[in-house]
Amino acid sequence: METKFSRRDWFKSTAALSAGMIASASLFDQLIAAPMSRAEFNFLSSANGAKIRLGSNENPYGPSAKAREAVVQILSEGNRYPFEAIKELKLVLAAKEGVTPDHIHVGAGSGDLLCQAATAFGIEGGRIASGFPTFPLMMEYARVFNATWDKVDMNEKLEYNYDELASALKNDTKLVFICNPNNPTGTLVDWNKVKSFCEEVSKKVPVYSDEAYLEFLEPSQQISMVELVKKDRNVIVSRTFSKIYGLAGLRIGYLVAKPELINKVAKYGGDFPYSQTAIAAAKASLGDESFMSMVRTKNAAARKVLTDYLDQHKIVYGKSLTNFVFFPAHKDGKTILSKMSERGYIMRIWDYQNKEWCRVSIGTEDEMKGFVKTFAEVIS
Ligand SMILES: Cc1ncc(COP(=O)(O)O)c(C=O)c1O
């Protein structure tokens, strides 16, 4: 089933209105649109504030001790605009990525940057192509400007289908969105394949490479498309501090691209969306290998609790290298959402190929043990 509902629709629904949320269709109303499955649309009005958050791919271990300490230290600077701090952060990020600071653009989370890019490339209409299902924010946002989203289904292993995507490009395709590892499927496509796709496609149209989950891979496997930015290709790389670094609530992420593309996107950024705390936490977190390694190890052990359960019940799933797993729902999605929520668990249901799919974020090992026990009861 095609995703038909969005938070926009939900906010317009009676339940949202009676909760005093949004009274009319405003620009905000359109801009916050994020797709929802039919099950989520039907369920939201009865959501009960469940506590175990397995719905947003958050890191249950962050922020790191270094980030917490940096935030406490910077509080005394809370009265000062972070003009210098943002310049310093850009220098640090540029050095890390091996580019100059004018190749870096920082935003209030990578979601902020996806929306800026959606505006930059969607404002004149045209098309944005991507795999499907994938992280939809940019394409949904660009639709506000009447851009069209061309979707190419995953292959049978729930991986981005780069060959099909390359052949789906049209004359008025303005941007191609890729995500490796991909959300919601968690699957990774070999970097050589992705690199040659980017090399070829970016000769005709810019490619936006969302690498939000890159650091969940072992360091030797973390191959970024920044390599192509350094070769001056039309590639924009997006990174976030929300995932492995556990700073989702502080809101900070960045783009790496050639200055011409950075300027095209940054033009649509807010006035000065930076906070001292987010900058300090990001700087303190960067390169904290022992924290990242701890998260990777704990995440893999907790993910195994879920994948062992799925294996035992012969439920197929995307081979996830991230902090979430995607698998078919064996009961109707709304029932799963409400029964899991009554028992304290938040998770997601996606619509794809006329079926409903569960996407479960990985919490702590104990949370995942509780999850599989409860989930088994709910779908029995
Ligand atoms: C693939 C992907 N990109 C971007 C984001 C946005 O994250 P943030 O705005 O917190 O950086 C998310 C969030 O879940 C994501 O999964």
Tab-separated table of C-alpha atoms and ligand atoms in Angstrom:
chain	number	residue	atom	x	y	z
A	1	MET	CA	0.000	0.000	0.000
A	2	GLU	CA	1.297	3.436	-0.901
A	3	THR	CA	1.923	5.590	2.204
A	4	LYS	CA	-1.070	7.886	2.221
A	5	PHE	CA	-1.024	9.406	5.645
A	6	SER	CA	1.258	11.918	7.215
A	7	ARG	CA	1.526	13.689	10.524
A	8	ARG	CA	-0.015	16.590	8.640
A	9	ASP	CA	-3.170	14.499	8.181
A	10	TRP	CA	-3.099	13.429	11.767
A	11	PHE	CA	-2.777	16.968	13.055
A	12	LYS	CA	-5.839	17.808	11.025
A	13	SER	CA	-7.759	14.944	12.589
A	14	THR	CA	-10.274	15.454	15.367
A	15	ALA	CA	-8.045	13.819	17.933
A	16	ALA	CA	-5.242	16.289	17.320
A	17	LEU	CA	-7.603	19.240	17.255
A	18	SER	CA	-9.243	18.226	20.503
A	19	ALA	CA	-5.764	17.970	22.005
A	20	GLY	CA	-5.482	21.660	21.057
A	21	MET	CA	-2.616	21.034	18.658
A	22	ILE	CA	-2.990	22.637	15.248
A	23	ALA	CA	-6.133	24.491	14.372
A	24	SER	CA	-5.652	25.135	10.668
A	25	ALA	CA	-3.653	24.094	7.633
A	26	SER	CA	-0.635	26.383	7.931
A	27	LEU	CA	2.774	26.349	6.297
A	28	PHE	CA	4.097	24.736	9.473
A	29	ASP	CA	1.387	22.158	9.089
A	30	GLN	CA	2.772	21.248	5.688
A	31	LEU	CA	6.414	21.493	6.529
A	32	ILE	CA	6.400	19.115	9.461
A	33	ALA	CA	4.861	16.411	7.303
A	34	ALA	CA	6.485	13.045	7.868
A	35	PRO	CA	4.950	9.926	6.441
A	36	MET	CA	3.055	7.506	8.547
A	37	SER	CA	1.648	4.144	7.797
A	38	ARG	CA	-2.095	3.602	7.850
A	39	ALA	CA	-1.659	1.685	11.109
A	40	GLU	CA	0.158	4.600	12.743
A	41	PHE	CA	-2.441	7.087	11.562
A	42	ASN	CA	-5.224	4.999	13.073
A	43	PHE	CA	-3.344	4.280	16.249
A	44	LEU	CA	-1.998	7.719	17.168
A	45	SER	CA	-5.218	9.115	18.574
A	46	SER	CA	-5.134	6.418	21.256
A	47	ALA	CA	-1.382	6.502	21.970
A	48	ASN	CA	-0.786	6.354	25.707
A	49	GLY	CA	2.752	7.612	26.292
A	50	ALA	CA	4.510	4.223	26.393
A	51	LYS	CA	7.944	4.407	28.015
A	52	ILE	CA	10.288	2.007	26.230
A	53	ARG	CA	11.266	3.923	23.140
A	54	LEU	CA	12.002	1.566	20.280
A	55	GLY	CA	10.552	3.863	17.623
A	56	SER	CA	13.144	6.522	16.765
A	57	ASN	CA	16.509	4.738	16.468
A	58	GLU	CA	17.842	6.568	19.516
A	59	ASN	CA	20.985	5.562	21.363
A	60	PRO	CA	20.075	4.349	24.873
A	61	TYR	CA	23.667	4.843	26.142
A	62	GLY	CA	24.388	8.434	25.160
A	63	PRO	CA	25.458	11.164	25.577
A	64	SER	CA	28.978	10.036	26.414
A	65	ALA	CA	30.659	11.089	29.660
A	66	LYS	CA	32.851	13.492	27.658
A	67	ALA	CA	29.815	15.121	26.019
A	68	ARG	CA	28.012	15.498	29.374
A	69	GLU	CA	31.074	17.097	30.927
A	70	ALA	CA	31.445	19.489	27.978
A	71	VAL	CA	27.803	20.557	28.259
A	72	VAL	CA	28.179	21.287	31.971
A	73	GLN	CA	31.375	23.279	31.322
A	74	ILE	CA	29.844	25.371	28.553
A	75	LEU	CA	26.790	26.409	30.563
A	76	SER	CA	28.641	29.450	31.892
A	77	GLU	CA	28.901	30.605	28.238
A	78	GLY	CA	25.150	30.203	27.777
A	79	ASN	CA	24.724	33.984	27.660
A	80	ARG	CA	27.027	34.258	24.602
A	81	TYR	CA	26.150	33.624	20.967
A	82	PRO	CA	28.320	30.786	19.694
A	83	PHE	CA	29.840	32.749	16.761
A	84	GLU	CA	33.373	31.576	17.517
A	85	ALA	CA	32.334	28.116	18.674
A	86	ILE	CA	30.661	27.301	15.358
A	87	LYS	CA	33.739	28.447	13.435
A	88	GLU	CA	35.900	26.208	15.612
A	89	LEU	CA	33.578	23.264	15.133
A	90	LYS	CA	33.724	23.715	11.365
A	91	LEU	CA	37.510	23.710	11.532
A	92	VAL	CA	37.478	20.496	13.554
A	93	LEU	CA	34.981	18.834	11.194
A	94	ALA	CA	36.914	19.979	8.130
A	95	ALA	CA	40.133	18.512	9.541
A	96	LYS	CA	38.372	15.253	10.381
A	97	GLU	CA	36.902	14.950	6.878
A	98	GLY	CA	40.044	16.159	5.077
A	99	VAL	CA	38.359	19.149	3.418
A	100	THR	CA	38.341	22.929	3.921
A	101	PRO	CA	35.772	24.611	6.229
A	102	ASP	CA	33.852	25.960	3.248
A	103	HIS	CA	33.001	22.334	2.445
A	104	ILE	CA	31.136	22.040	5.774
A	105	HIS	CA	27.620	23.173	6.705
A	106	VAL	CA	26.296	22.561	10.221
A	107	GLY	CA	22.590	22.291	11.023
A	108	ALA	CA	20.273	21.599	13.936
A	109	GLY	CA	20.376	17.856	13.280
A	110	SER	CA	20.680	16.249	9.874
A	111	GLY	CA	16.879	16.463	9.564
A	112	ASP	CA	17.306	20.246	9.398
A	113	LEU	CA	19.837	19.784	6.583
A	114	LEU	CA	17.589	17.353	4.714
A	115	CYS	CA	14.841	19.996	4.769
A	116	GLN	CA	17.224	22.688	3.520
A	117	ALA	CA	18.362	20.443	0.673
A	118	ALA	CA	14.728	19.563	-0.081
A	119	THR	CA	13.998	23.265	-0.472
A	120	ALA	CA	17.114	23.955	-2.538
A	121	PHE	CA	16.421	21.127	-4.982
A	122	GLY	CA	12.626	20.941	-4.759
A	123	ILE	CA	11.752	24.596	-5.034
A	124	GLU	CA	11.458	24.522	-8.783
A	125	GLY	CA	9.463	21.286	-8.853
A	126	GLY	CA	11.053	18.449	-10.806
A	127	ARG	CA	11.873	15.066	-9.311
A	128	ILE	CA	13.857	13.535	-6.479
A	129	ALA	CA	14.623	9.830	-6.868
A	130	SER	CA	15.434	7.407	-4.064
A	131	GLY	CA	15.169	3.808	-3.012
A	132	PHE	CA	12.024	2.809	-1.136
A	133	PRO	CA	11.412	2.438	1.738
A	134	THR	CA	14.030	4.874	2.954
A	135	PHE	CA	14.260	7.837	5.324
A	136	PRO	CA	11.577	9.949	3.674
A	137	LEU	CA	11.966	13.404	5.208
A	138	MET	CA	13.678	15.101	2.272
A	139	MET	CA	11.301	13.784	-0.355
A	140	GLU	CA	8.202	14.494	1.735
A	141	TYR	CA	9.419	18.008	2.395
A	142	ALA	CA	10.220	18.621	-1.269
A	143	ARG	CA	6.676	17.597	-2.140
A	144	VAL	CA	5.518	20.771	-0.401
A	145	PHE	CA	7.121	22.552	-3.380
A	146	ASN	CA	5.400	20.231	-5.847
A	147	ALA	CA	8.479	18.157	-6.452
A	148	THR	CA	7.731	14.538	-7.344
A	149	TRP	CA	9.235	11.587	-5.448
A	150	ASP	CA	10.312	8.722	-7.715
A	151	LYS	CA	10.629	5.557	-5.611
A	152	VAL	CA	12.540	2.412	-6.504
A	153	ASP	CA	11.772	-0.648	-4.384
A	154	MET	CA	14.486	-2.501	-2.451
A	155	ASN	CA	15.777	-5.793	-3.834
A	156	GLU	CA	14.685	-9.121	-2.327
A	157	LYS	CA	17.284	-8.779	0.452
A	158	LEU	CA	15.733	-5.429	1.405
A	159	GLU	CA	18.806	-3.607	0.079
A	160	TYR	CA	18.893	-0.396	-1.958
A	161	ASN	CA	18.680	-1.385	-5.603
A	162	TYR	CA	21.327	0.859	-7.179
A	163	ASP	CA	21.037	-0.540	-10.720
A	164	GLU	CA	17.285	0.067	-10.815
A	165	LEU	CA	17.727	3.488	-9.247
A	166	ALA	CA	20.250	4.537	-11.901
A	167	SER	CA	17.840	3.579	-14.651
A	168	ALA	CA	14.900	5.389	-12.994
A	169	LEU	CA	16.417	8.849	-13.512
A	170	LYS	CA	14.487	11.192	-15.778
A	171	ASN	CA	15.316	14.415	-17.592
A	172	ASP	CA	13.901	16.531	-14.791
A	173	THR	CA	15.412	14.568	-11.876
A	174	LYS	CA	17.001	17.237	-9.672
A	175	LEU	CA	18.557	15.089	-6.943
A	176	VAL	CA	19.076	11.456	-5.991
A	177	PHE	CA	18.797	10.477	-2.315
A	178	ILE	CA	20.691	7.418	-1.058
A	179	CYS	CA	21.053	6.087	2.470
A	180	ASN	CA	23.726	3.543	3.373
A	181	PRO	CA	23.115	1.768	5.727
A	182	ASN	CA	19.478	2.385	4.907
A	183	ASN	CA	16.718	3.341	7.316
A	184	PRO	CA	14.275	1.507	7.829
A	185	THR	CA	15.805	-1.701	6.462
A	186	GLY	CA	19.167	-1.464	8.285
A	187	THR	CA	20.902	-3.016	5.271
A	188	LEU	CA	24.281	-1.976	3.858
A	189	VAL	CA	25.275	-2.109	0.208
A	190	ASP	CA	28.920	-2.702	-0.664
A	191	TRP	CA	30.816	0.584	-0.852
A	192	ASN	CA	32.330	-0.151	-4.262
A	193	LYS	CA	28.856	-0.470	-5.699
A	194	VAL	CA	27.680	2.741	-4.032
A	195	LYS	CA	30.814	4.580	-5.069
A	196	SER	CA	30.528	3.649	-8.718
A	197	PHE	CA	26.821	4.573	-8.641
A	198	CYS	CA	27.707	8.004	-7.213
A	199	GLU	CA	30.582	8.491	-9.678
A	200	GLU	CA	28.324	7.812	-12.650
A	201	VAL	CA	25.077	9.445	-11.537
A	202	SER	CA	26.704	12.602	-10.163
A	203	LYS	CA	27.922	13.423	-13.673
A	204	LYS	CA	24.277	14.138	-14.493
A	205	VAL	CA	22.559	14.960	-11.215
A	206	PRO	CA	23.728	15.598	-7.626
A	207	VAL	CA	23.608	12.672	-5.192
A	208	TYR	CA	22.736	13.177	-1.513
A	209	SER	CA	24.335	10.435	0.582
A	210	ASP	CA	22.756	10.123	4.031
A	211	GLU	CA	25.294	8.418	6.311
A	212	ALA	CA	23.441	8.771	9.620
A	213	TYR	CA	24.302	5.211	10.706
A	214	LEU	CA	27.821	4.906	9.278
A	215	GLU	CA	29.492	4.752	12.701
A	216	PHE	CA	27.541	1.634	13.649
A	217	LEU	CA	29.917	-0.206	11.309
A	218	GLU	CA	33.350	-1.259	12.505
A	219	PRO	CA	35.874	1.561	11.838
A	220	SER	CA	37.541	-0.318	8.963
A	221	GLN	CA	34.164	-0.534	7.181
A	222	GLN	CA	33.204	3.101	7.602
A	223	ILE	CA	33.806	4.234	4.035
A	224	SER	CA	32.182	7.580	3.408
A	225	MET	CA	31.253	9.197	0.115
A	226	VAL	CA	33.312	12.166	1.336
A	227	GLU	CA	36.002	10.513	-0.819
A	228	LEU	CA	34.044	11.706	-3.825
A	229	VAL	CA	33.508	15.190	-2.413
A	230	LYS	CA	37.306	15.430	-2.254
A	231	LYS	CA	37.372	14.628	-5.969
A	232	ASP	CA	34.997	17.553	-6.539
A	233	ARG	CA	32.065	15.338	-7.529
A	234	ASN	CA	28.429	16.482	-7.234
A	235	VAL	CA	27.920	14.557	-4.018
A	236	ILE	CA	26.541	15.859	-0.717
A	237	VAL	CA	27.288	13.790	2.370
A	238	SER	CA	25.125	14.120	5.450
A	239	ARG	CA	26.210	13.066	8.960
A	240	THR	CA	24.586	13.357	12.370
A	241	PHE	CA	25.520	13.371	16.044
A	242	SER	CA	22.094	11.903	16.917
A	243	LYS	CA	22.870	8.235	16.441
A	244	ILE	CA	26.153	6.644	17.587
A	245	TYR	CA	27.040	9.763	19.598
A	246	GLY	CA	23.659	9.765	21.359
A	247	LEU	CA	22.989	13.505	21.006
A	248	ALA	CA	19.555	13.346	19.313
A	249	GLY	CA	18.030	15.732	21.839
A	250	LEU	CA	20.752	18.360	21.371
A	251	ARG	CA	20.182	18.607	17.573
A	252	ILE	CA	23.360	18.814	15.560
A	253	GLY	CA	24.516	17.374	12.246
A	254	TYR	CA	26.557	18.484	9.229
A	255	LEU	CA	26.977	18.275	5.475
A	256	VAL	CA	30.180	17.815	3.498
A	257	ALA	CA	30.086	18.950	-0.135
A	258	LYS	CA	31.874	21.256	-2.525
A	259	PRO	CA	31.339	24.939	-1.656
A	260	GLU	CA	29.022	25.525	-4.623
A	261	LEU	CA	26.609	22.837	-3.357
A	262	ILE	CA	27.026	23.896	0.279
A	263	ASN	CA	25.994	27.452	-0.668
A	264	LYS	CA	23.030	26.221	-2.678
A	265	VAL	CA	21.697	24.309	0.350
A	266	ALA	CA	22.789	26.677	3.163
A	267	LYS	CA	20.832	29.514	1.566
A	268	TYR	CA	17.693	27.876	2.964
A	269	GLY	CA	18.997	27.399	6.501
A	270	GLY	CA	17.552	29.247	9.489
A	271	ASP	CA	19.180	32.389	10.795
A	272	PHE	CA	21.570	30.891	13.381
A	273	PRO	CA	20.270	27.567	14.681
A	274	TYR	CA	23.329	26.680	16.753
A	275	SER	CA	23.494	26.243	20.507
A	276	GLN	CA	26.578	26.329	22.713
A	277	THR	CA	25.559	23.034	24.303
A	278	ALA	CA	25.121	21.123	21.036
A	279	ILE	CA	28.417	22.439	19.648
A	280	ALA	CA	30.313	21.608	22.854
A	281	ALA	CA	28.824	18.111	23.047
A	282	ALA	CA	29.578	17.450	19.373
A	283	LYS	CA	33.192	18.564	19.716
A	284	ALA	CA	33.704	16.464	22.841
A	285	SER	CA	32.108	13.404	21.201
A	286	LEU	CA	34.007	13.423	17.909
A	287	GLY	CA	36.433	10.573	17.663
A	288	ASP	CA	35.549	9.171	21.119
A	289	GLU	CA	36.371	5.649	19.932
A	290	SER	CA	35.973	3.978	23.307
A	291	PHE	CA	32.406	5.299	23.683
A	292	MET	CA	31.517	4.360	20.091
A	293	SER	CA	32.999	0.923	20.495
A	294	MET	CA	30.996	0.368	23.708
A	295	VAL	CA	27.785	1.406	21.879
A	296	ARG	CA	28.554	-0.873	18.911
A	297	THR	CA	29.208	-3.861	21.167
A	298	LYS	CA	26.123	-3.376	23.339
A	299	ASN	CA	23.953	-2.619	20.310
A	300	ALA	CA	25.087	-5.795	18.528
A	301	ALA	CA	24.346	-7.935	21.614
A	302	ALA	CA	20.908	-6.361	22.076
A	303	ARG	CA	20.129	-6.652	18.336
A	304	LYS	CA	20.986	-10.337	18.512
A	305	VAL	CA	18.226	-10.833	21.099
A	306	LEU	CA	15.735	-9.625	18.491
A	307	THR	CA	17.253	-11.385	15.461
A	308	ASP	CA	17.518	-14.681	17.420
A	309	TYR	CA	13.799	-14.388	18.152
A	310	LEU	CA	13.053	-13.662	14.471
A	311	ASP	CA	15.255	-16.604	13.367
A	312	GLN	CA	13.516	-18.965	15.800
A	313	HIS	CA	10.144	-17.939	14.391
A	314	LYS	CA	11.349	-18.040	10.788
A	315	ILE	CA	10.502	-14.377	10.295
A	316	VAL	CA	12.672	-12.891	7.536
A	317	TYR	CA	14.310	-9.531	8.161
A	318	GLY	CA	16.772	-7.119	6.607
A	319	LYS	CA	20.362	-7.986	7.628
A	320	SER	CA	20.788	-4.997	9.885
A	321	LEU	CA	24.136	-3.409	10.710
A	322	THR	CA	22.440	-0.593	12.584
A	323	ASN	CA	20.357	0.043	15.690
A	324	PHE	CA	17.034	-1.076	14.173
A	325	VAL	CA	15.566	-4.113	12.417
A	326	PHE	CA	12.838	-4.291	9.744
A	327	PHE	CA	10.573	-7.316	9.293
A	328	PRO	CA	7.052	-8.166	8.086
A	329	ALA	CA	4.191	-7.728	10.528
A	330	HIS	CA	2.405	-10.990	11.198
A	331	LYS	CA	-0.677	-9.317	12.604
A	332	ASP	CA	-2.367	-6.088	11.599
A	333	GLY	CA	-0.192	-3.090	12.344
A	334	LYS	CA	-2.662	-1.105	14.403
A	335	THR	CA	-3.228	-4.025	16.776
A	336	ILE	CA	0.523	-4.512	17.167
A	337	LEU	CA	1.057	-0.812	17.889
A	338	SER	CA	-1.754	-0.547	20.406
A	339	LYS	CA	-1.057	-3.790	22.240
A	340	MET	CA	2.681	-3.093	22.426
A	341	SER	CA	1.957	0.439	23.579
A	342	GLU	CA	-0.421	-0.784	26.321
A	343	ARG	CA	2.478	-2.939	27.503
A	344	GLY	CA	4.893	-0.005	27.450
A	345	TYR	CA	6.695	-0.315	24.078
A	346	ILE	CA	6.875	2.227	21.252
A	347	MET	CA	7.779	0.839	17.806
A	348	ARG	CA	6.942	1.683	14.185
A	349	ILE	CA	4.852	0.141	11.436
A	350	TRP	CA	5.693	0.922	7.798
A	351	ASP	CA	3.667	0.283	4.650
A	352	TYR	CA	5.598	-1.302	1.796
A	353	GLN	CA	4.463	-3.385	-1.172
A	354	ASN	CA	0.890	-3.691	0.119
A	355	LYS	CA	2.101	-5.157	3.379
A	356	GLU	CA	2.761	-3.863	6.852
A	357	TRP	CA	6.272	-4.060	8.310
A	358	CYS	CA	7.629	-3.608	11.808
A	359	ARG	CA	10.641	-1.414	12.420
A	360	VAL	CA	12.022	-1.936	15.885
A	361	SER	CA	14.853	0.191	17.237
A	362	ILE	CA	17.438	-1.524	19.388
A	363	GLY	CA	17.335	-0.541	23.045
A	364	THR	CA	19.392	-2.067	25.844
A	365	GLU	CA	19.729	-5.851	26.034
A	366	ASP	CA	17.196	-5.983	28.885
A	367	GLU	CA	14.743	-3.863	26.913
A	368	MET	CA	15.082	-6.208	23.930
A	369	LYS	CA	14.523	-9.282	26.121
A	370	GLY	CA	11.342	-7.633	27.406
A	371	PHE	CA	10.391	-6.631	23.873
A	372	VAL	CA	10.615	-10.119	22.328
A	373	LYS	CA	8.655	-11.685	25.197
A	374	THR	CA	5.902	-9.091	24.906
A	375	PHE	CA	5.903	-9.099	21.102
A	376	ALA	CA	5.523	-12.897	21.058
A	377	GLU	CA	2.441	-12.609	23.280
A	378	VAL	CA	0.980	-9.819	21.169
A	379	ILE	CA	1.287	-11.612	17.832
A	380	SER	CA	0.311	-15.083	19.130
B	1	LIG	C1	18.688	8.099	7.782
B	1	LIG	C2	18.396	9.251	8.687
B	1	LIG	N1	18.795	10.468	8.308
B	1	LIG	C3	18.550	11.543	9.067
B	1	LIG	C4	17.879	11.428	10.268
B	1	LIG	C5	17.614	12.675	11.045
B	1	LIG	O1	18.307	12.644	12.243
B	1	LIG	P1	18.749	13.950	13.010
B	1	LIG	O2	17.893	15.066	12.525
B	1	LIG	O3	18.504	13.652	14.443
B	1	LIG	O4	20.187	14.162	12.672
B	1	LIG	C6	17.445	10.179	10.708
B	1	LIG	C7	16.713	10.036	11.968
B	1	LIG	O5	16.274	8.986	12.383
B	1	LIG	C8	17.713	9.054	9.880
B	1	LIG	O6	17.327	7.834	10.229
